[in-house]
């Protein structure tokens, strides 16, 4: 069961008619509250050790986090991880991917060192595997590691890791997008705002090329990276315009409590604080 990865028509058709198809479609459409409600209803309606119960919990965790309810999301991930380990096995790709998603939710709760340790362990496990699924998982875990390093202001380490991951992952897909955003964040953190702006603009080109259902989770992220770089370059009016656009997109997509919404609001306050 391939789930929440770049898909073609065949994969979409295989999901049609399954118990989780509606929840998955709602999530990919950015209708997170509806996706959560549908996924939780599916999980309640099926046996505890049914594979679709596990997948429904996964969708519920993703959708809950996307609404900015990060503590609730982590609790749902914990429930899903128990189910995935029982049903699929602790070392199976789906279980490791769920661990990666769960670890990255820790960032929103300020648990940066825990996220770092977990993502490093998952990347190591993925490196021992073979095939495109494991390669994609390794890149995803390293993306979480980049974010955790940046959050701890270890920006040079984050930059080196992001560049290494981008060199290994050549596809122009959402994974490249998030890795490049992590690289831009590391450069902004080092005060290298011109370089950060270049990387954020490259990320913007990748973002615009993605299909709509893959763009939803990263709403506002490119604008936020660009705004941070512009502010660092003292292009204050441009920075404020892009920060406001990021904030508006995040509020509309994720609500006021999502980590990215809060970050955009904080940047707007910093920008406004510099103006007479």
Short mmCIF file of C-alpha atoms in Angstrom, two decimals:
data_model
loop_
_atom_site.label_atom_id
_atom_site.label_comp_id
_atom_site.label_asym_id
_atom_site.label_seq_id
_atom_site.Cartn_x
_atom_site.Cartn_y
_atom_site.Cartn_z
CA UNK A 1 0.00 0.00 0.00
CA UNK A 2 1.87 3.04 -1.26
CA UNK A 3 0.59 6.07 0.61
CA UNK A 4 1.23 9.81 0.43
CA UNK A 5 3.99 9.73 -2.15
CA UNK A 6 4.21 11.10 -5.70
CA UNK A 7 1.64 9.18 -7.65
CA UNK A 8 0.51 8.43 -11.14
CA UNK A 9 -2.92 7.58 -12.48
CA UNK A 10 -2.47 3.90 -11.59
CA UNK A 11 -1.90 4.64 -7.93
CA UNK A 12 -4.91 6.97 -7.82
CA UNK A 13 -7.08 4.28 -9.38
CA UNK A 14 -5.87 1.67 -6.86
CA UNK A 15 -6.96 3.94 -3.99
CA UNK A 16 -10.43 4.49 -5.47
CA UNK A 17 -13.05 2.57 -3.57
CA UNK A 18 -10.92 1.81 -0.52
CA UNK A 19 -12.16 2.81 2.96
CA UNK A 20 -9.58 5.62 3.16
CA UNK A 21 -10.05 7.02 -0.36
CA UNK A 22 -12.34 9.88 0.70
CA UNK A 23 -10.14 10.96 3.61
CA UNK A 24 -7.05 10.86 1.39
CA UNK A 25 -8.77 12.93 -1.30
CA UNK A 26 -9.92 15.51 1.27
CA UNK A 27 -6.40 15.80 2.67
CA UNK A 28 -4.85 16.26 -0.75
CA UNK A 29 -7.45 18.95 -1.51
CA UNK A 30 -6.34 20.87 1.59
CA UNK A 31 -9.67 20.25 3.36
CA UNK A 32 -7.95 19.24 6.56
CA UNK A 33 -10.78 19.39 9.10
CA UNK A 34 -12.99 17.26 6.85
CA UNK A 35 -10.13 14.85 6.19
CA UNK A 36 -9.50 14.45 9.90
CA UNK A 37 -13.16 13.81 10.67
CA UNK A 38 -13.49 11.27 7.86
CA UNK A 39 -10.27 9.48 8.79
CA UNK A 40 -11.18 9.25 12.47
CA UNK A 41 -14.61 7.88 11.53
CA UNK A 42 -12.97 5.19 9.39
CA UNK A 43 -10.56 4.29 12.19
CA UNK A 44 -13.44 3.95 14.69
CA UNK A 45 -15.49 1.80 12.33
CA UNK A 46 -12.91 -0.88 11.57
CA UNK A 47 -11.13 -3.61 13.56
CA UNK A 48 -8.10 -2.54 15.58
CA UNK A 49 -5.63 -4.57 13.50
CA UNK A 50 -7.09 -3.78 10.09
CA UNK A 51 -4.56 -2.13 7.76
CA UNK A 52 -7.03 0.58 6.79
CA UNK A 53 -7.46 1.49 10.45
CA UNK A 54 -3.72 2.17 10.58
CA UNK A 55 -3.77 4.22 7.37
CA UNK A 56 -6.82 6.18 8.58
CA UNK A 57 -4.94 7.09 11.75
CA UNK A 58 -2.03 8.24 9.61
CA UNK A 59 -4.30 10.54 7.62
CA UNK A 60 -5.89 11.83 10.81
CA UNK A 61 -2.45 12.65 12.24
CA UNK A 62 -1.39 14.47 9.07
CA UNK A 63 -4.64 16.43 8.89
CA UNK A 64 -4.57 17.34 12.59
CA UNK A 65 -1.03 18.68 12.30
CA UNK A 66 -2.00 20.65 9.21
CA UNK A 67 -4.61 22.47 11.32
CA UNK A 68 -1.95 23.58 13.81
CA UNK A 69 -3.05 21.20 16.58
CA UNK A 70 0.44 19.83 16.94
CA UNK A 71 0.12 18.13 20.34
CA UNK A 72 -3.05 16.33 19.22
CA UNK A 73 -1.29 15.34 16.00
CA UNK A 74 1.63 13.81 17.90
CA UNK A 75 -0.75 11.82 20.10
CA UNK A 76 -2.46 10.48 16.97
CA UNK A 77 0.90 9.64 15.43
CA UNK A 78 1.72 7.64 18.57
CA UNK A 79 -1.51 5.68 18.16
CA UNK A 80 -0.84 5.17 14.45
CA UNK A 81 2.75 4.07 15.06
CA UNK A 82 1.59 1.33 17.41
CA UNK A 83 -0.83 0.08 14.75
CA UNK A 84 1.74 0.30 11.94
CA UNK A 85 4.33 -1.63 13.95
CA UNK A 86 1.84 -4.42 14.69
CA UNK A 87 0.41 -4.68 11.19
CA UNK A 88 3.31 -3.88 8.87
CA UNK A 89 6.37 -4.49 11.05
CA UNK A 90 8.78 -2.10 12.74
CA UNK A 91 11.31 -2.03 9.88
CA UNK A 92 8.86 -1.83 6.97
CA UNK A 93 8.94 1.27 4.75
CA UNK A 94 5.45 2.45 5.74
CA UNK A 95 6.30 2.28 9.44
CA UNK A 96 9.60 4.10 8.98
CA UNK A 97 7.86 6.80 6.93
CA UNK A 98 5.28 7.27 9.67
CA UNK A 99 8.13 7.65 12.17
CA UNK A 100 9.65 10.34 9.94
CA UNK A 101 6.37 12.26 9.74
CA UNK A 102 5.91 11.90 13.50
CA UNK A 103 9.42 13.14 14.23
CA UNK A 104 8.94 16.23 12.11
CA UNK A 105 5.78 17.07 14.06
CA UNK A 106 8.01 17.36 17.14
CA UNK A 107 9.58 20.48 15.65
CA UNK A 108 6.29 22.32 16.03
CA UNK A 109 6.36 21.46 19.74
CA UNK A 110 9.93 22.67 20.25
CA UNK A 111 11.29 19.13 20.71
CA UNK A 112 14.21 19.74 18.37
CA UNK A 113 16.80 17.38 19.85
CA UNK A 114 14.31 14.49 19.85
CA UNK A 115 13.44 15.20 16.23
CA UNK A 116 17.12 15.30 15.33
CA UNK A 117 17.86 11.95 16.96
CA UNK A 118 14.82 10.23 15.44
CA UNK A 119 15.39 11.57 11.93
CA UNK A 120 19.04 10.54 12.05
CA UNK A 121 18.04 7.01 13.08
CA UNK A 122 15.43 6.78 10.31
CA UNK A 123 17.87 8.04 7.68
CA UNK A 124 20.38 5.41 8.79
CA UNK A 125 17.74 2.67 8.56
CA UNK A 126 16.66 3.87 5.13
CA UNK A 127 20.25 3.91 3.90
CA UNK A 128 20.48 0.21 4.74
CA UNK A 129 17.47 -0.50 2.52
CA UNK A 130 17.18 -0.63 -1.25
CA UNK A 131 14.85 0.74 -3.88
CA UNK A 132 13.17 4.07 -4.61
CA UNK A 133 10.92 3.98 -1.53
CA UNK A 134 13.89 3.80 0.82
CA UNK A 135 15.76 6.49 -1.12
CA UNK A 136 12.77 8.82 -0.82
CA UNK A 137 12.45 8.00 2.87
CA UNK A 138 16.13 8.79 3.46
CA UNK A 139 15.64 12.19 1.82
CA UNK A 140 12.51 12.86 3.91
CA UNK A 141 14.31 11.98 7.14
CA UNK A 142 17.22 14.24 6.20
CA UNK A 143 14.77 17.04 5.49
CA UNK A 144 13.50 16.67 9.06
CA UNK A 145 17.07 16.63 10.29
CA UNK A 146 17.84 19.86 8.38
CA UNK A 147 14.83 21.51 9.98
CA UNK A 148 15.83 20.33 13.46
CA UNK A 149 19.39 21.61 13.01
CA UNK A 150 18.13 24.98 11.81
CA UNK A 151 15.77 25.20 14.77
CA UNK A 152 18.77 24.73 17.06
CA UNK A 153 20.65 27.49 15.16
CA UNK A 154 23.16 24.97 13.82
CA UNK A 155 22.83 26.54 10.40
CA UNK A 156 26.15 25.52 8.89
CA UNK A 157 25.46 21.87 9.68
CA UNK A 158 21.98 22.26 8.21
CA UNK A 159 23.37 23.81 5.04
CA UNK A 160 25.90 21.01 4.52
CA UNK A 161 23.25 18.33 5.05
CA UNK A 162 20.71 20.05 2.77
CA UNK A 163 23.25 20.34 -0.03
CA UNK A 164 24.24 16.69 0.39
CA UNK A 165 20.60 15.58 0.29
CA UNK A 166 19.85 17.71 -2.78
CA UNK A 167 22.87 16.25 -4.58
CA UNK A 168 21.55 12.74 -3.88
CA UNK A 169 17.94 13.58 -4.81
CA UNK A 170 17.90 14.99 -8.33
CA UNK A 171 14.18 14.77 -9.10
CA UNK A 172 12.33 18.06 -9.44
CA UNK A 173 9.60 17.09 -7.01
CA UNK A 174 8.18 18.10 -3.64
CA UNK A 175 11.11 16.51 -1.82
CA UNK A 176 13.52 18.78 -3.69
CA UNK A 177 11.24 21.70 -2.83
CA UNK A 178 11.32 21.13 0.93
CA UNK A 179 15.06 20.41 0.93
CA UNK A 180 15.70 23.64 -0.95
CA UNK A 181 13.52 25.55 1.52
CA UNK A 182 15.59 24.05 4.32
CA UNK A 183 18.73 25.21 2.55
CA UNK A 184 17.30 28.73 2.23
CA UNK A 185 16.46 28.70 5.94
CA UNK A 186 20.03 27.71 6.80
CA UNK A 187 21.44 30.51 4.66
CA UNK A 188 19.10 33.08 6.19
CA UNK A 189 20.19 31.83 9.59
CA UNK A 190 23.81 32.57 8.67
CA UNK A 191 22.97 36.06 7.45
CA UNK A 192 23.67 35.06 3.83
CA UNK A 193 20.45 36.61 2.64
CA UNK A 194 21.36 37.08 -1.02
CA UNK A 195 22.16 33.37 -1.34
CA UNK A 196 19.01 32.53 0.61
CA UNK A 197 16.90 34.62 -1.77
CA UNK A 198 18.35 32.75 -4.74
CA UNK A 199 17.51 29.39 -3.18
CA UNK A 200 14.02 30.54 -2.17
CA UNK A 201 13.36 31.69 -5.73
CA UNK A 202 14.51 28.30 -7.03
CA UNK A 203 12.14 26.70 -4.56
CA UNK A 204 9.37 28.91 -5.90
CA UNK A 205 9.91 27.59 -9.43
CA UNK A 206 9.72 24.03 -8.13
CA UNK A 207 6.58 24.84 -6.15
CA UNK A 208 4.76 26.32 -9.12
CA UNK A 209 5.58 23.25 -11.23
CA UNK A 210 4.00 20.80 -8.78
CA UNK A 211 0.42 19.54 -9.16
CA UNK A 212 -2.07 21.29 -6.90
CA UNK A 213 -2.50 18.39 -4.47
CA UNK A 214 1.24 18.40 -3.72
CA UNK A 215 1.35 22.18 -3.15
CA UNK A 216 -1.16 22.30 -0.28
CA UNK A 217 1.18 21.24 2.58
CA UNK A 218 3.70 23.94 1.64
CA UNK A 219 1.34 26.90 1.30
CA UNK A 220 3.12 30.08 2.32
CA UNK A 221 6.51 28.40 2.77
CA UNK A 222 8.17 29.92 -0.29
CA UNK A 223 6.77 33.38 0.45
CA UNK A 224 8.06 33.12 4.02
CA UNK A 225 11.57 32.17 2.89
CA UNK A 226 11.62 34.98 0.34
CA UNK A 227 10.31 37.52 2.86
CA UNK A 228 12.95 36.54 5.42
CA UNK A 229 15.71 36.99 2.83
CA UNK A 230 14.32 40.32 1.62
CA UNK A 231 14.09 41.61 5.17
CA UNK A 232 17.69 40.60 5.75
CA UNK A 233 18.61 42.56 2.61
CA UNK A 234 16.73 45.59 4.05
CA UNK A 235 14.19 45.56 1.25
CA UNK A 236 11.53 46.26 3.83
CA UNK A 237 8.44 47.06 1.69
CA UNK A 238 9.02 43.98 -0.47
CA UNK A 239 9.65 41.87 2.60
CA UNK A 240 6.44 43.03 4.26
CA UNK A 241 4.38 42.34 1.15
CA UNK A 242 5.73 38.78 0.87
CA UNK A 243 5.42 38.13 4.61
CA UNK A 244 1.80 39.30 4.56
CA UNK A 245 1.11 37.02 1.59
CA UNK A 246 2.69 34.10 3.49
CA UNK A 247 0.63 34.86 6.59
CA UNK A 248 -2.63 35.15 4.67
CA UNK A 249 -1.98 31.87 2.82
CA UNK A 250 -1.13 30.07 6.05
CA UNK A 251 -4.16 31.35 7.93
CA UNK A 252 -6.44 30.34 5.06
CA UNK A 253 -4.85 26.90 4.68
CA UNK A 254 -3.86 25.89 8.23
CA UNK A 255 -5.42 28.31 10.70
CA UNK A 256 -3.83 30.77 13.16
CA UNK A 257 -2.04 28.24 15.37
CA UNK A 258 -0.01 26.37 12.77
CA UNK A 259 3.76 26.67 13.18
CA UNK A 260 4.21 28.37 9.80
CA UNK A 261 1.38 30.82 10.45
CA UNK A 262 2.99 31.81 13.75
CA UNK A 263 6.37 32.20 12.07
CA UNK A 264 4.91 34.46 9.37
CA UNK A 265 3.09 36.54 11.99
CA UNK A 266 6.30 36.90 14.01
CA UNK A 267 8.19 38.04 10.91
CA UNK A 268 5.50 40.62 10.14
CA UNK A 269 5.79 41.95 13.69
CA UNK A 270 9.56 42.23 13.33
CA UNK A 271 9.22 44.07 10.03
CA UNK A 272 6.60 46.45 11.42
CA UNK A 273 8.82 47.09 14.43
CA UNK A 274 11.55 48.51 12.19
CA UNK A 275 9.27 51.09 10.56
CA UNK A 276 8.65 54.56 12.02
#
